[in-house]
Tab-separated table of C-alpha atoms in Angstrom:
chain	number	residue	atom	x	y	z
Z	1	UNK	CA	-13.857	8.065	11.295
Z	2	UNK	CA	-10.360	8.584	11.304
Z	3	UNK	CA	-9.589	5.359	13.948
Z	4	UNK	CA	-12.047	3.112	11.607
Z	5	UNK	CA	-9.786	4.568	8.377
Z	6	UNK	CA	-6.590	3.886	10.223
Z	7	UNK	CA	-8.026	0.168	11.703
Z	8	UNK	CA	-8.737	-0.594	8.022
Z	9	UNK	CA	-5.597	0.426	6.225
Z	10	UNK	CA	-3.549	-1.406	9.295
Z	11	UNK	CA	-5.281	-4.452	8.274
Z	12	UNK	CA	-4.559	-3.926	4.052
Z	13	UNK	CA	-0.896	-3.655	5.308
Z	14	UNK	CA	-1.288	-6.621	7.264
Z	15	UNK	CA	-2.334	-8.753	4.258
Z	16	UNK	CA	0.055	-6.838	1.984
Z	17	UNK	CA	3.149	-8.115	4.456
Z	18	UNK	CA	1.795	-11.919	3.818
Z	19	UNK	CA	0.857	-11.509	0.014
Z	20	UNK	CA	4.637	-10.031	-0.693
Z	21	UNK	CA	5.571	-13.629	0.988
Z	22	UNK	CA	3.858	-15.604	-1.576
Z	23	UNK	CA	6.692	-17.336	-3.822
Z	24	UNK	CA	7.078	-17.519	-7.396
Z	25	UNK	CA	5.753	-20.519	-8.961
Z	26	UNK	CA	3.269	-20.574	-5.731
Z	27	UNK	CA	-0.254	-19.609	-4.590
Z	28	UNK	CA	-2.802	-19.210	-1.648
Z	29	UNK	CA	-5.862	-18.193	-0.854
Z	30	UNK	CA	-8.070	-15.371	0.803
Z	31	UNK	CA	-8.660	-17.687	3.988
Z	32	UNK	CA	-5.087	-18.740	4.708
Z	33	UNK	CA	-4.044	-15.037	4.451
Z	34	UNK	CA	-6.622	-13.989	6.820
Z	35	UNK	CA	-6.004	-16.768	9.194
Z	36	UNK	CA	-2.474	-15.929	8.943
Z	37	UNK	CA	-2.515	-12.441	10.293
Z	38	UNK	CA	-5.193	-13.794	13.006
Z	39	UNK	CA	-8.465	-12.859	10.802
Z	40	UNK	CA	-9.619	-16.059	10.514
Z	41	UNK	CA	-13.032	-15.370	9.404
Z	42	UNK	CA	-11.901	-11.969	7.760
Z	43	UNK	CA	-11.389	-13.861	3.610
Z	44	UNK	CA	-13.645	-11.531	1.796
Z	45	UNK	CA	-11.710	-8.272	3.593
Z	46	UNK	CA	-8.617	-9.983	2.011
Z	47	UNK	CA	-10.057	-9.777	-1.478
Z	48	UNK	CA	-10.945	-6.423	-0.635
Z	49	UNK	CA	-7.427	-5.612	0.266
Z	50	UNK	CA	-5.988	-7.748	-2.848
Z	51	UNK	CA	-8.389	-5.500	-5.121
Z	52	UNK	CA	-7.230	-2.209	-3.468
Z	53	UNK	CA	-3.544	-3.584	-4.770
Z	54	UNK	CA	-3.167	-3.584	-8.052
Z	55	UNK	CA	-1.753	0.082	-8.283
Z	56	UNK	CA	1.073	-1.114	-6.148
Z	57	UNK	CA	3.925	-3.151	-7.974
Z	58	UNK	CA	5.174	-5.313	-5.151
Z	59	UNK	CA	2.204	-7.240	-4.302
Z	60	UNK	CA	1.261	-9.532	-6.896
Z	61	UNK	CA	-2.266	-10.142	-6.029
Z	62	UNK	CA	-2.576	-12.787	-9.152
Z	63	UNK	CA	-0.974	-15.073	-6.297
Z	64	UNK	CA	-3.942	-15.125	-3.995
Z	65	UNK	CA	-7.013	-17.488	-5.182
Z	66	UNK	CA	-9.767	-18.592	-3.493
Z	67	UNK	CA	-9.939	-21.985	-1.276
Z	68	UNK	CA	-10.595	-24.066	-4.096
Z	69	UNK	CA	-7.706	-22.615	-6.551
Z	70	UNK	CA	-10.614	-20.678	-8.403
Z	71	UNK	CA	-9.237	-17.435	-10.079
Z	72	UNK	CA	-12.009	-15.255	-8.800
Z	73	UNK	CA	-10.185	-12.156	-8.594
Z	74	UNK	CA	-9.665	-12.214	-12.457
Z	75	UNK	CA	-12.040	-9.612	-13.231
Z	76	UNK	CA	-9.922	-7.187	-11.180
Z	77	UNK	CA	-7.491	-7.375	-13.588
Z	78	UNK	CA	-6.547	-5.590	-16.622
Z	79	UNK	CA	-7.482	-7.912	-19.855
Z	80	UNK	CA	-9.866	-11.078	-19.561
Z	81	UNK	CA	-7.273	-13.270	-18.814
Z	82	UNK	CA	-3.920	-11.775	-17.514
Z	83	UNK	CA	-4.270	-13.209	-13.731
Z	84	UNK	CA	-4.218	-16.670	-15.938
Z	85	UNK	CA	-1.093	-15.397	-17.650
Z	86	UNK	CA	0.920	-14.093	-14.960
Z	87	UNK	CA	0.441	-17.579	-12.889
Z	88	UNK	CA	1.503	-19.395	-16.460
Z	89	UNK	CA	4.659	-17.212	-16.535
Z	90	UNK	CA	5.248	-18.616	-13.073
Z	91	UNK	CA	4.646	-22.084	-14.484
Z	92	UNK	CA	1.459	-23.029	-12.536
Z	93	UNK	CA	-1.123	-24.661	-15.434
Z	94	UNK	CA	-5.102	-22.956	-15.198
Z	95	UNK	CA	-7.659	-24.462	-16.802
Z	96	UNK	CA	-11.251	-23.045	-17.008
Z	97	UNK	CA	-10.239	-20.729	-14.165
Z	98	UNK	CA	-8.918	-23.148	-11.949
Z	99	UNK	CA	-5.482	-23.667	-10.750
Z	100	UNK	CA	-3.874	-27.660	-11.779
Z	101	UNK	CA	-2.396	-29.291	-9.269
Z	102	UNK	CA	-3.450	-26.748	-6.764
Z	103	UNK	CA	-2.530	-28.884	-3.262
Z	104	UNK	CA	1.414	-28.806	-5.267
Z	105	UNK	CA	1.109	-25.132	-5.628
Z	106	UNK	CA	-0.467	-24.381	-2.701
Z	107	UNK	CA	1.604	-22.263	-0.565
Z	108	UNK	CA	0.520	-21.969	3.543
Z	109	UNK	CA	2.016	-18.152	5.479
Z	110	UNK	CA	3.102	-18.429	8.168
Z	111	UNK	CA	1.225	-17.537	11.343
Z	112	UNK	CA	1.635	-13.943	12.646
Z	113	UNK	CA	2.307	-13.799	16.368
């Protein structure tokens, strides 16, 4: 148990180290994280990790979307629509839960080696 506890929180810090990457102003998604830190097929552990964040002030989590620029981590916020507002402080435009001009906000990690 304690190797699977200490695999999984390795891999939350993993993701963290990317998400704390993501610029102002920018966004990416679940699958470019995970291929990022060489989990390519590891997205929905990413969301898990981005939902196990939000009692830690340096990640901002309202920066990670999924592949299409949906917001669907919204409900894992506080408020019905303050993942919307934090990316509009940033100056990225949502509409109907969707990110505007996502390819021009879309921000890529780099790839961990």
């Amino acid at each position: 148990m304690t190797d699977l506890l200490h695999t999984e929180l390795s891999f939350f810090e993993r993701v963290y180290q990317v998400a704390r990457k993501i610029p102002a102003g920018r966004v990416t998604s679940y699958g470019a994280i995970a291929r990022a830190i060489g989990a390519g097929k590891s997205a929905r552990m990413v969301g898990y990790a981005m939902n196990a964040s939000h009692n830690l002030p340096d990640i901002p989590a309202h920066r990670v979307v999924n592949r299409n620029g949906l917001l669907t981590g919204k409900h894992h916020f506080q408020g019905t629509s303050l993942m919307q507002q934090l990316l509009e402080n940033e100056g990225i435009q949502v509409k109907d839960n969707q990110i505007l001009d996502f390819d021009k906000h879309f921000w890529t990690p780099e790839i961990a080696r």
